[in-house]
Amino acid sequence: MKRARKAKRSYGSWATGKDVAAAAKVSLITVSRAFSMPERLAPETLKRVQKVAEDLGYIPNAVAGELSSRRSKVVAVVVPTLSNSNFARTIEGLVARLNKDGYELLLSSSAFSPDREAEIVATLLERRPDGIVLIGNDHSPKLEKMVTAIGIPVVELWALNGPILDMAVGFSDFDAMRSMTCHVLDQGRKYVGYVDFHTPGIRRYEERRNGFIAAVQANGCPDQLIFSSPAQKDYESGRLGLAALLQSEPRLDAIIGCTDIHAAGAIFECARRGIHVPSVMSIAGFGDFEIAASIEPALTTIRSPAFEMGCHAASMLMAKIHGEDVSAKPKDVGFEIVLRDSVAPHASAA
Amino acid sequence: MKRARKAKRSYGSWATGKDVAAAAKVSLITVSRAFSMPERLAPETLKRVQKVAEDLGYIPNAVAGELSSRRSKVVAVVVPTLSNSNFARTIEGLVARLNKDGYELLLSSSAFSPDREAEIVATLLERRPDGIVLIGNDHSPKLEKMVTAIGIPVVELWALNGPILDMAVGFSDFDAMRSMTCHVLDQGRKYVGYVDFHTPGIRRYEERRNGFIAAVQANGCPDQLIFSSPAQKDYESGRLGLAALLQSEPRLDAIIGCTDIHAAGAIFECARRGIHVPSVMSIAGFGDFEIAASIEPALTTIRSPAFEMGCHAASMLMAKIHGEDVSAKPKDVGFEIVLRDSVAPHASAA
DNA sequence: TTGTACGCGTTATCAT
DNA sequence: ATGATAACGCGTACAA
């Protein structure tokens, strides 16, 4: 006995494939094929179905399709934050590449909390994404257990060293920051300060800091000039960092920010105090954000291919999803130092 | 006759509710209830089911749930961009409020193209979201036809004037920019330039510009000092804008940016040229981005409750989705002028 | 408090 | 080139 449902609930008014099939006088499966493999229909039939679908405002129900096909064509992405970062660029790269294969993005941000990240992933997994993209490799054990148990493809971005869950794309934060620090030291700077990220325990920021420390130590320079702000505000951290470091070391002659935003904050504080950049105080950043090229003086910084990282991640996911063998070795996309105007020799040495 | 499927396709290895039911020796529906209405199960049963689910790594399949219940608990959001904007804050507000009701976000960006926006919405609709959030009210007819035909709840943000599809939350860009311009004029500025957005035809930027024009005209000041950059780079537009406006009007004594980023670019260019801000050149922004408080000099700007707009939007959606009557009148969240250091009287008048 | 039967809208499989 | 039928995994309605 068939029991009729009371009524449709708030689901808007959607035409179904069945409606289209009836109106076009074809079977349901033909409607399905008109959208998924149009080339396999007779041109006549295809045209008729398309017209009817158009007239009825038919929009295929991907939810039903997913359930049936067990492929969601969705990739879940969790980033620490979207503001003041290059993750937005990376996501654009992901989207660009993913859209080519008809995939979409389910996006969330974790506010740098591994626990929150795990929660989010758990929730996103309910939507049965075909793959997952994470930033970095600082994850909670719960998350690692989940994704490995399920065996879903995972790409970790901005992560090269440390344990990899599945696939990874990144570059060496350590090498990059060491190179930058060496460049600053090469300009004759001796008392180099470092403005660190506000959230401890994130591997890529620790690597940057260690790269800085390695470089100053190798050059016999002080390695204690590190400022770490508790604030969430990165520009403000840069300002506070300059102030604090200058107080603890009046001979301070350079500042390196763990991001361009921190460096920009330091430049602002120098402007306020009338400290000339770069001759008196040299300042370097990390990331080559848009502000780096425009700020006065233009910021010497590290550029990494953020957009390309997203593309690579997408390609690796696509490959793995389609059953290809993907190298387990993390992909190193490298970095480059962008020389601009904020780092220079001392005025007297110029 | 039952035909067995060949094998499960690439879907990872997921436990189903059936698996849990069997292992816990209850019926399938009991497993379902353990997750959706745990309070209606006997504590004993609940605990047993939960333990089994945990052991099996069971993650409910929301896709199946959506299909069955016809409620996706997903809200689709399309923004013009995520970089250099306050939309990120608005989205955080949305997420915060939405998560309270167990809703999630499906996010895409349109790069300020109404056609692209319509395409994106069409694709997102395939996932049967319960509601839609859009930025502004510059939409393609195709989009408008789609959403009204379906009758899905829609909220337009950062939009108060102009035609509303369904619901709206915003403030008056015209009033805000007129107020800001008046404030600048009140400081004795006569030759006020305006750096406009690079993408024409967006109502809220047109309103801002019109607010500027209305104010300068009412004060008998020149209304032609408007620079519009073709570039996508907002900082750079600010720099170029200052240069161009200064060339066409050497007496230029103030610049207003259509966003804080444009204003910051103008400040950078002043720094490069040795033009003092604010005494020689006063500069005002719009948006109260994080940089506004940190840049030197700190930027006088317009603050609008970006985060709260997201919350409001979410609340309105929730209400409408749950069948409540929602006022058709757009919600005005207002704005305020944030007085900082980048706008001041002329040095001689000080 | 728990269970049974059915259907959500689509695609996979097999058949013509 | 097109069709018939059976899943996909869950929630709803109703029953016990």
XYZ file of C-alpha atoms (C1' of nucleotides) in Angstrom:
732
model
C 0.000 0.000 0.000
C 1.302 3.348 -0.997
C 0.968 6.114 1.474
C 0.887 9.565 0.051
C 3.078 12.147 1.686
C 1.304 15.013 3.287
C 2.954 17.727 1.257
C 6.286 18.923 0.062
C 8.094 20.901 2.654
C 9.973 24.097 2.104
C 12.047 22.998 -0.797
C 11.006 25.613 -3.296
C 9.351 24.414 -6.444
C 11.712 22.320 -8.444
C 11.052 20.506 -11.648
C 12.412 16.971 -11.595
C 13.898 14.853 -14.312
C 10.655 12.940 -14.370
C 8.743 16.094 -15.206
C 11.093 16.778 -18.070
C 10.904 13.202 -19.288
C 7.134 13.292 -19.373
C 6.982 16.601 -21.193
C 9.634 15.546 -23.699
C 8.126 12.116 -24.138
C 11.327 10.293 -23.368
C 12.386 8.145 -20.475
C 13.958 9.484 -17.344
C 17.357 8.120 -18.185
C 17.395 10.023 -21.440
C 16.994 13.244 -19.525
C 19.851 12.216 -17.314
C 22.016 11.524 -20.338
C 21.090 14.810 -21.936
C 23.039 16.437 -19.128
C 25.814 13.968 -18.436
C 26.627 12.577 -21.887
C 24.803 14.692 -24.440
C 26.955 13.335 -27.274
C 25.373 9.947 -26.900
C 21.868 11.141 -27.690
C 20.378 11.650 -31.103
C 20.660 15.351 -31.881
C 16.880 15.567 -32.294
C 16.182 14.011 -28.939
C 18.836 16.074 -27.248
C 17.456 19.309 -28.597
C 13.925 18.429 -27.546
C 14.957 17.492 -24.042
C 17.053 20.604 -23.667
C 14.211 22.824 -24.747
C 11.752 21.234 -22.356
C 14.276 21.404 -19.520
C 14.843 25.073 -20.239
C 11.118 25.788 -20.353
C 10.484 24.009 -17.106
C 13.469 25.653 -15.425
C 14.820 22.236 -14.663
C 17.948 22.254 -12.535
C 19.365 18.767 -11.992
C 19.455 17.668 -8.388
C 23.095 17.030 -7.633
C 22.200 15.672 -4.226
C 20.338 12.768 -5.746
C 23.050 12.352 -8.315
C 25.714 12.117 -5.648
C 23.813 9.550 -3.718
C 23.349 7.439 -6.761
C 26.765 7.785 -8.290
C 28.716 7.981 -5.053
C 30.736 10.808 -6.439
C 30.096 14.267 -5.095
C 32.367 16.301 -7.333
C 33.028 18.334 -4.251
C 36.332 19.019 -2.565
C 36.362 20.147 1.043
C 38.838 22.843 2.009
C 39.760 24.067 5.466
C 41.975 27.122 5.820
C 43.166 28.798 9.016
C 41.891 32.182 7.867
C 41.032 34.119 4.769
C 42.133 37.573 5.824
C 45.634 38.951 5.505
C 46.965 35.868 3.875
C 47.765 34.314 0.578
C 45.369 31.464 1.136
C 42.799 33.348 -0.881
C 45.144 33.134 -3.870
C 45.683 29.460 -3.267
C 41.960 28.912 -3.174
C 41.551 30.764 -6.428
C 44.079 28.387 -7.923
C 42.188 25.436 -6.534
C 38.885 26.681 -7.875
C 40.330 27.474 -11.279
C 41.703 23.999 -11.743
C 38.809 22.192 -10.066
C 36.145 23.942 -12.106
C 37.721 22.614 -15.269
C 36.677 19.153 -14.137
C 33.312 20.298 -12.867
C 34.293 20.126 -9.230
C 33.247 22.538 -6.530
C 34.576 23.712 -3.224
C 33.181 23.359 0.261
C 35.090 25.915 2.294
C 35.550 26.552 5.995
C 38.062 28.281 8.187
C 39.463 26.982 11.427
C 40.903 30.105 13.032
C 44.213 28.260 13.443
C 42.751 25.726 15.864
C 43.517 22.069 15.140
C 40.555 20.990 17.240
C 38.229 23.244 15.345
C 39.767 21.953 12.150
C 38.965 18.389 13.114
C 35.387 19.314 13.971
C 34.985 21.058 10.657
C 36.400 18.145 8.728
C 34.050 15.795 10.532
C 31.118 17.933 9.499
C 32.321 18.364 5.953
C 32.804 14.627 5.611
C 29.085 14.210 6.116
C 28.720 15.733 2.678
C 30.959 13.008 1.254
C 33.527 15.116 -0.567
C 35.736 13.326 -3.056
C 38.831 14.907 -1.581
C 40.140 17.183 1.143
C 42.549 20.089 1.112
C 44.142 21.293 4.308
C 46.655 24.011 5.069
C 49.809 22.952 6.836
C 50.363 19.735 8.693
C 49.485 20.606 12.249
C 46.470 18.431 12.722
C 44.739 16.853 15.661
C 45.108 13.071 16.020
C 41.353 12.832 15.689
C 41.500 14.326 12.223
C 44.337 12.099 11.142
C 42.508 9.028 12.366
C 39.356 10.019 10.544
C 40.799 10.657 7.135
C 43.164 7.697 7.143
C 40.403 5.365 8.273
C 38.208 6.502 5.433
C 41.009 6.565 2.939
C 39.880 9.767 1.292
C 42.460 11.662 -0.794
C 44.024 14.516 1.166
C 46.380 17.264 0.078
C 48.226 19.382 2.578
C 49.300 22.777 1.294
C 52.006 25.127 2.463
C 53.626 22.125 4.059
C 56.714 20.322 2.930
C 58.440 19.055 6.043
C 56.902 17.068 8.807
C 54.524 14.137 8.585
C 52.327 14.006 5.518
C 48.894 12.405 5.609
C 48.660 11.623 1.942
C 49.876 14.221 -0.558
C 51.529 17.578 -0.061
C 52.516 20.701 -1.945
C 54.666 23.432 -0.497
C 58.086 24.935 -0.151
C 60.649 25.207 2.584
C 59.714 27.992 4.970
C 63.011 27.382 6.723
C 65.093 27.882 3.603
C 63.050 30.851 2.514
C 63.375 32.711 5.783
C 67.009 31.801 6.126
C 67.671 33.171 2.667
C 65.843 36.356 3.448
C 67.692 36.796 6.709
C 71.000 36.224 4.955
C 70.096 38.848 2.420
C 69.421 41.337 5.189
C 72.688 40.436 6.904
C 74.511 40.783 3.608
C 73.444 44.400 3.563
C 75.517 44.906 6.681
C 72.725 44.670 9.209
C 73.791 43.313 12.597
C 70.882 43.693 14.968
C 68.035 42.043 13.191
C 64.694 41.687 14.901
C 61.973 39.218 14.041
C 58.241 39.703 14.436
C 56.719 36.310 14.917
C 53.213 35.044 14.372
C 50.751 35.361 17.198
C 49.702 31.761 17.253
C 52.393 29.366 18.435
C 52.755 25.747 17.404
C 52.198 26.173 13.698
C 54.966 24.345 11.960
C 55.424 26.656 9.022
C 55.825 29.664 11.277
C 58.192 27.743 13.500
C 60.230 26.875 10.455
C 60.380 30.476 9.420
C 61.533 31.478 12.855
C 64.119 28.713 12.894
C 65.363 29.801 9.501
C 65.828 33.281 10.889
C 67.606 31.982 13.958
C 69.890 29.732 11.937
C 70.938 32.629 9.754
C 71.680 35.133 12.499
C 73.510 32.535 14.554
C 75.638 31.534 11.595
C 76.605 35.169 11.241
C 77.345 35.675 14.898
C 74.466 38.065 15.344
C 72.083 38.185 18.295
C 69.317 35.599 18.044
C 67.110 36.808 20.841
C 65.494 39.723 19.074
C 62.221 37.953 18.560
C 58.886 39.561 19.264
C 55.754 37.512 19.486
C 52.475 39.297 19.804
C 49.430 37.782 21.434
C 47.167 39.929 19.296
C 45.233 38.660 16.320
C 45.954 41.910 14.558
C 48.915 41.482 12.294
C 49.552 45.102 11.339
C 49.406 46.004 14.989
C 51.862 43.235 15.827
C 54.310 44.798 13.430
C 54.004 48.173 15.114
C 54.276 46.727 18.593
C 57.146 44.522 17.502
C 59.211 47.403 16.273
C 58.578 49.324 19.462
C 59.412 46.424 21.744
C 62.496 45.271 19.881
C 63.861 48.771 19.677
C 63.473 49.100 23.386
C 65.316 45.882 24.147
C 68.039 46.629 21.587
C 68.510 50.290 20.699
C 71.015 49.351 18.017
C 68.315 47.470 16.129
C 68.892 48.086 12.435
C 66.552 45.652 10.723
C 63.235 43.903 11.194
C 61.937 40.847 9.439
C 58.248 40.079 9.609
C 56.880 36.568 9.467
C 54.417 37.982 6.927
C 54.232 41.118 4.822
C 51.500 42.413 7.083
C 53.773 42.306 10.101
C 56.479 44.016 8.071
C 54.050 46.679 6.897
C 53.094 47.370 10.497
C 56.748 47.877 11.320
C 57.103 50.291 8.405
C 54.111 52.261 9.669
C 55.640 52.512 13.114
C 58.908 53.707 11.629
C 57.007 56.378 9.732
C 55.374 57.487 12.946
C 58.697 57.670 14.752
C 60.527 59.284 11.884
C 62.894 56.368 11.488
C 64.016 56.169 7.908
C 63.446 52.945 6.019
C 65.621 51.388 4.655
C 68.747 53.365 5.521
C 68.323 53.413 9.290
C 65.982 50.491 9.640
C 65.704 47.846 6.971
C 62.509 45.857 6.870
C 61.686 42.634 5.080
C 58.484 40.677 4.768
C 57.267 37.279 3.673
C 54.543 36.415 1.204
C 54.526 39.154 -1.426
C 51.008 40.287 -0.613
C 49.508 43.000 -2.753
C 50.545 45.678 -0.291
C 54.226 44.762 -0.650
C 54.578 46.338 -4.065
C 52.665 49.482 -3.129
C 53.783 50.390 0.348
C 56.398 53.133 0.700
C 59.127 52.011 0.618
C 58.221 48.965 -1.449
C 58.785 45.815 0.539
C 61.533 43.303 -0.038
C 59.895 39.958 0.540
C 59.591 36.266 -0.268
C 57.295 35.207 -3.060
C 55.915 31.732 -3.224
C 53.562 30.534 -5.936
C 50.357 30.598 -3.933
C 48.068 30.314 -6.919
C 50.094 27.497 -8.414
C 49.991 25.584 -5.157
C 46.232 25.521 -5.454
C 46.459 24.296 -9.047
C 48.917 21.570 -8.128
C 46.767 20.434 -5.259
C 43.756 20.223 -7.529
C 45.664 18.251 -10.149
C 46.924 15.784 -7.588
C 43.443 15.321 -6.225
C 41.962 14.802 -9.662
C 44.632 12.249 -10.471
C 44.103 10.308 -7.277
C 40.341 10.474 -7.530
C 40.562 9.037 -11.019
C 42.606 6.200 -9.704
C 46.015 7.249 -10.917
C 49.112 6.672 -8.882
C 50.278 9.861 -7.285
C 53.794 10.248 -6.023
C 53.959 10.172 -2.272
C 56.767 12.691 -2.325
C 55.724 16.206 -1.383
C 55.867 18.592 -4.318
C 58.274 21.485 -3.759
C 57.158 24.601 -5.615
C 60.039 26.725 -4.393
C 60.204 30.437 -3.596
C 62.052 33.538 -4.675
C 63.324 36.652 -2.978
C 61.709 39.784 -4.372
C 64.153 42.642 -4.029
C 62.490 45.995 -3.561
C 63.366 49.082 -1.543
C 62.862 48.298 2.110
C 66.188 46.556 2.647
C 69.471 48.354 1.941
C 72.886 49.019 3.406
C 73.305 51.587 6.171
C 73.201 55.177 5.003
C 76.826 55.678 6.024
C 77.825 52.660 3.969
C 75.820 53.723 0.967
C 15.005 -10.034 -9.427
C 17.742 -8.352 -7.511
C 20.863 -7.545 -9.389
C 23.935 -7.121 -7.330
C 26.105 -4.149 -8.085
C 29.536 -4.996 -9.254
C 31.399 -3.207 -6.531
C 31.508 0.014 -4.639
C 33.189 2.722 -6.623
C 35.760 5.139 -5.346
C 33.861 6.355 -2.380
C 36.319 5.551 0.353
C 35.187 3.100 2.959
C 32.256 4.452 4.813
C 30.211 2.718 7.446
C 26.494 3.173 6.903
C 23.677 3.502 9.346
C 22.748 -0.035 8.490
C 26.150 -1.275 9.605
C 25.745 0.522 12.891
C 22.216 -0.773 13.328
C 23.323 -4.347 12.797
C 26.257 -4.069 15.168
C 24.173 -2.359 17.828
C 21.253 -4.707 17.340
C 18.747 -1.963 16.780
C 16.824 -0.842 13.746
C 18.130 1.619 11.248
C 15.784 4.340 12.372
C 17.139 4.130 15.882
C 20.574 4.939 14.578
C 19.128 7.865 12.714
C 17.452 9.108 15.858
C 20.611 8.691 17.874
C 22.004 11.523 15.808
C 19.007 13.707 15.120
C 16.992 13.410 18.325
C 19.125 11.641 20.909
C 16.837 12.749 23.739
C 14.088 10.525 22.450
C 16.038 7.330 22.852
C 16.424 5.278 25.971
C 19.741 6.265 27.511
C 20.921 2.674 27.329
C 20.130 2.357 23.646
C 21.628 5.724 22.874
C 24.866 4.904 24.575
C 25.148 1.576 22.812
C 24.495 3.077 19.411
C 26.934 5.882 20.027
C 29.648 3.502 21.035
C 29.171 1.314 17.992
C 29.057 4.339 15.729
C 32.273 5.603 17.228
C 33.966 2.230 16.854
C 32.919 1.891 13.259
C 33.915 5.457 12.461
C 30.384 6.088 11.297
C 29.837 9.491 9.748
C 26.221 10.099 8.764
C 25.699 10.654 5.072
C 24.224 14.115 4.807
C 23.696 13.641 1.098
C 21.225 10.865 1.680
C 19.712 12.819 4.521
C 19.160 15.838 2.334
C 17.516 13.841 -0.363
C 15.218 12.210 2.078
C 14.349 15.204 4.173
C 14.464 17.753 1.371
C 16.382 20.097 3.566
C 20.039 20.595 2.849
C 20.997 22.792 5.789
C 23.251 24.536 3.337
C 23.241 28.181 2.377
C 24.870 29.228 -0.877
C 26.900 32.424 -0.863
C 28.352 34.298 -3.809
C 30.703 37.215 -3.170
C 32.464 39.399 -5.732
C 35.841 38.776 -4.133
C 37.440 37.785 -0.875
C 40.592 39.867 -1.013
C 40.876 43.462 0.093
C 37.335 43.640 1.270
C 35.126 43.358 4.267
C 33.176 40.508 2.774
C 35.353 38.102 4.702
C 34.026 39.655 7.914
C 30.483 39.408 6.675
C 31.013 35.773 5.876
C 32.370 35.163 9.332
C 29.189 36.682 10.694
C 27.119 34.463 8.468
C 28.995 31.359 9.481
C 28.825 32.199 13.148
C 25.066 32.571 13.109
C 24.418 29.750 10.667
C 26.496 27.217 12.564
C 24.302 27.740 15.593
C 21.488 26.146 13.625
C 23.699 23.494 12.097
C 23.828 25.137 8.710
C 26.826 25.288 6.425
C 28.087 27.513 3.681
C 28.679 26.818 0.042
C 30.893 29.676 -1.097
C 31.948 31.007 -4.465
C 33.242 34.262 -5.842
C 32.125 35.945 -9.019
C 34.959 38.394 -9.712
C 32.371 41.178 -9.949
C 30.751 39.665 -13.025
C 26.942 39.369 -12.964
C 27.066 36.735 -15.690
C 29.552 34.681 -13.765
C 27.400 35.159 -10.690
C 24.386 33.743 -12.497
C 26.382 30.753 -13.687
C 27.627 30.110 -10.201
C 24.176 30.346 -8.697
C 22.864 27.924 -11.303
C 25.543 25.447 -10.337
C 25.067 25.963 -6.627
C 21.335 25.460 -6.979
C 22.037 21.935 -8.143
C 23.048 21.250 -4.573
C 19.628 22.418 -3.410
C 20.629 24.987 -0.806
C 17.939 26.150 1.589
C 18.817 29.773 0.961
C 21.044 32.118 -0.989
C 23.137 35.090 0.026
C 24.348 37.551 -2.563
C 26.353 40.743 -2.351
C 24.747 43.834 -3.790
C 21.837 43.959 -6.138
C 23.464 44.092 -9.538
C 22.313 40.796 -10.907
C 21.745 39.386 -14.345
C 18.123 38.897 -15.418
C 18.871 35.208 -15.738
C 19.709 34.995 -12.064
C 16.639 36.934 -11.028
C 14.418 34.716 -13.119
C 15.944 31.588 -11.662
C 15.611 32.403 -8.011
C 12.166 33.915 -8.238
C 10.891 30.970 -10.272
C 12.122 28.584 -7.643
C 11.035 30.736 -4.760
C 14.108 30.108 -2.692
C 14.867 32.582 0.116
C 17.452 35.149 -0.941
C 19.232 37.820 1.052
C 21.130 40.603 -0.634
C 23.846 42.163 1.475
C 25.530 45.528 1.233
C 22.478 46.673 -0.665
C 19.738 48.941 0.556
C 18.540 50.922 -2.420
C 17.504 49.547 -5.743
C 15.352 46.537 -6.496
C 15.365 43.780 -3.924
C 14.808 40.170 -4.877
C 13.542 39.004 -1.529
C 15.287 40.263 1.587
C 18.102 42.750 2.069
C 20.499 44.053 4.684
C 22.724 47.043 4.176
C 23.255 50.725 4.687
C 23.236 53.779 2.481
C 26.506 54.043 0.601
C 25.293 57.379 -0.704
C 24.698 58.848 2.736
C 27.919 57.400 4.071
C 30.098 58.818 1.351
C 28.268 62.132 1.394
C 28.858 62.374 5.129
C 32.501 61.569 4.733
C 32.917 64.102 1.960
C 31.182 66.744 4.039
C 33.526 66.009 6.896
C 36.504 66.536 4.613
C 35.008 69.756 3.278
C 34.327 70.901 6.821
C 38.056 70.778 7.431
C 38.448 73.503 4.848
C 39.381 71.303 1.925
C 38.322 72.684 -1.464
C 39.849 70.493 -4.136
C 38.796 67.041 -3.191
C 39.663 64.128 -5.448
C 37.934 60.773 -5.550
C 39.496 57.431 -6.409
C 36.765 55.268 -7.802
C 36.455 51.520 -8.091
C 37.864 49.880 -11.144
C 34.744 48.006 -12.094
C 31.907 50.226 -13.297
C 28.225 49.471 -12.975
C 28.217 48.281 -9.392
C 25.460 50.097 -7.651
C 27.057 50.505 -4.265
C 30.151 52.077 -5.776
C 28.017 54.301 -7.942
C 26.164 55.394 -4.850
C 29.373 56.191 -3.099
C 30.543 58.248 -6.024
C 27.201 60.010 -6.236
C 27.357 60.756 -2.530
C 30.742 62.336 -3.094
C 29.501 64.341 -6.054
C 26.417 65.531 -4.203
C 28.543 66.797 -1.335
C 31.134 68.660 -3.361
C 28.485 70.201 -5.592
C 26.477 71.364 -2.597
C 29.603 73.105 -1.372
C 30.460 74.677 -4.698
C 33.577 72.592 -5.075
C 34.792 70.969 -8.287
C 33.073 67.695 -8.999
C 35.287 66.462 -11.800
C 38.219 65.274 -9.742
C 37.355 61.637 -10.128
C 39.911 59.028 -10.998
C 38.881 55.613 -12.119
C 41.519 52.999 -12.579
C 41.167 50.091 -14.933
C 43.490 48.039 -12.788
C 42.381 45.258 -10.480
C 44.991 46.367 -8.015
C 43.442 48.590 -5.441
C 46.551 49.875 -3.675
C 48.015 50.718 -7.051
C 44.827 52.529 -8.031
C 45.254 54.749 -5.006
C 48.805 55.625 -6.004
C 47.894 56.239 -9.622
C 44.830 58.196 -8.565
C 46.801 60.610 -6.470
C 49.299 61.122 -9.258
C 46.669 61.680 -11.924
C 44.426 63.935 -9.878
C 47.336 66.044 -8.754
C 48.319 66.528 -12.322
C 44.885 67.630 -13.436
C 44.433 69.875 -10.370
C 47.628 71.025 -8.696
C 45.641 72.645 -5.896
C 44.325 69.222 -4.900
C 44.176 69.165 -1.107
C 42.260 65.994 -0.312
C 41.602 62.530 -1.636
C 38.781 60.202 -0.782
C 39.095 56.543 -1.659
C 36.124 54.369 -2.444
C 37.759 51.858 -0.084
C 40.459 52.016 2.548
C 42.790 50.199 0.200
C 42.535 52.946 -2.389
C 43.080 55.515 0.340
C 46.100 53.623 1.649
C 47.580 53.607 -1.836
C 47.176 57.366 -1.961
C 48.909 57.702 1.396
C 51.798 55.596 0.119
C 52.153 57.811 -2.926
C 52.154 60.901 -0.737
C 54.911 59.360 1.345
C 56.905 58.734 -1.795
C 56.450 62.304 -2.966
C 57.033 63.831 0.408
C 53.538 65.303 0.566
C 52.481 65.596 4.161
C 49.302 63.885 5.245
C 47.021 65.273 6.584
C 48.143 68.904 6.635
C 48.898 69.289 2.939
C 46.836 66.413 1.639
C 43.987 64.978 3.641
C 42.971 61.430 2.828
C 39.864 59.497 3.780
C 38.844 55.918 3.182
C 35.803 53.720 3.350
C 35.357 50.414 5.129
C 37.542 50.533 8.229
C 39.709 47.644 7.146
C 42.371 46.437 9.535
C 45.002 48.574 7.860
C 43.060 51.767 8.579
C 43.936 51.802 12.264
C 47.583 50.930 11.706
C 48.679 52.916 8.723
C 50.586 56.144 9.326
C 48.762 58.435 9.588
C 45.813 56.421 10.830
C 42.985 56.590 8.362
C 39.739 58.468 8.845
C 37.109 56.217 7.362
C 33.567 54.864 7.339
C 32.771 51.863 9.458
C 29.831 49.669 8.695
C 28.918 46.599 10.705
C 30.194 43.983 8.274
C 30.076 41.132 10.744
C 26.613 42.060 11.926
C 25.324 42.174 8.387
C 26.260 38.540 8.074
C 24.477 37.714 11.319
C 21.354 39.574 10.276
C 21.321 37.850 6.930
C 21.596 34.491 8.593
C 18.797 35.277 11.018
C 16.495 36.407 8.246
C 17.231 33.270 6.289
C 16.613 31.033 9.267
C 13.334 32.772 9.940
C 12.137 32.477 6.383
C 13.284 28.889 6.060
C 11.327 28.037 9.165
C 8.260 29.555 7.641
C 8.151 32.789 9.566
C 7.062 36.005 7.959
C 10.015 38.210 7.271
C 9.616 41.888 6.677
C 10.085 42.791 3.053
C 11.674 46.061 4.061
C 15.449 46.107 3.734
C 17.209 46.228 7.072
C 19.372 49.309 7.504
C 22.349 48.639 9.751
C 23.770 52.135 9.434
C 27.352 53.355 9.458
C 29.630 55.633 11.408
C 32.491 57.942 10.610
C 35.686 56.902 12.344
C 37.778 59.978 12.976
C 41.495 59.329 12.938
C 44.486 61.314 11.754
C 44.446 61.391 7.980
C 41.961 64.239 7.643
C 42.650 67.636 9.200
C 42.552 71.359 8.444
C 45.304 72.909 6.359
C 48.554 73.461 8.191
C 48.169 77.225 7.861
C 44.703 77.070 9.381
C 45.784 74.786 12.208
C 10.495 3.896 23.170
C 11.226 1.328 18.969
C 10.162 -0.584 14.395
C 8.280 -1.163 9.290
C 7.588 0.450 4.768
C 8.308 3.753 1.473
C 10.138 7.390 -1.278
C 13.504 11.353 -2.096
C 15.727 12.128 -7.646
C 19.233 10.507 -9.708
C 22.759 7.095 -12.004
C 24.578 2.081 -12.835
C 23.514 -1.962 -14.872
C 21.606 -4.742 -17.980
C 18.555 -5.212 -22.007
C 16.701 -4.068 -26.517
C 20.232 5.205 -29.475
C 16.977 4.403 -25.828
C 14.613 2.090 -21.965
C 13.388 -0.636 -17.463
C 14.683 -1.474 -13.042
C 17.319 -1.501 -8.996
C 20.022 0.630 -5.907
C 22.269 4.857 -3.251
C 21.466 5.828 2.563
C 18.672 8.200 4.935
C 14.176 10.553 7.045
C 9.084 10.644 7.278
C 4.768 8.765 8.314
C 2.502 5.623 10.606
C 2.135 1.529 13.554
C 3.016 -1.103 17.560
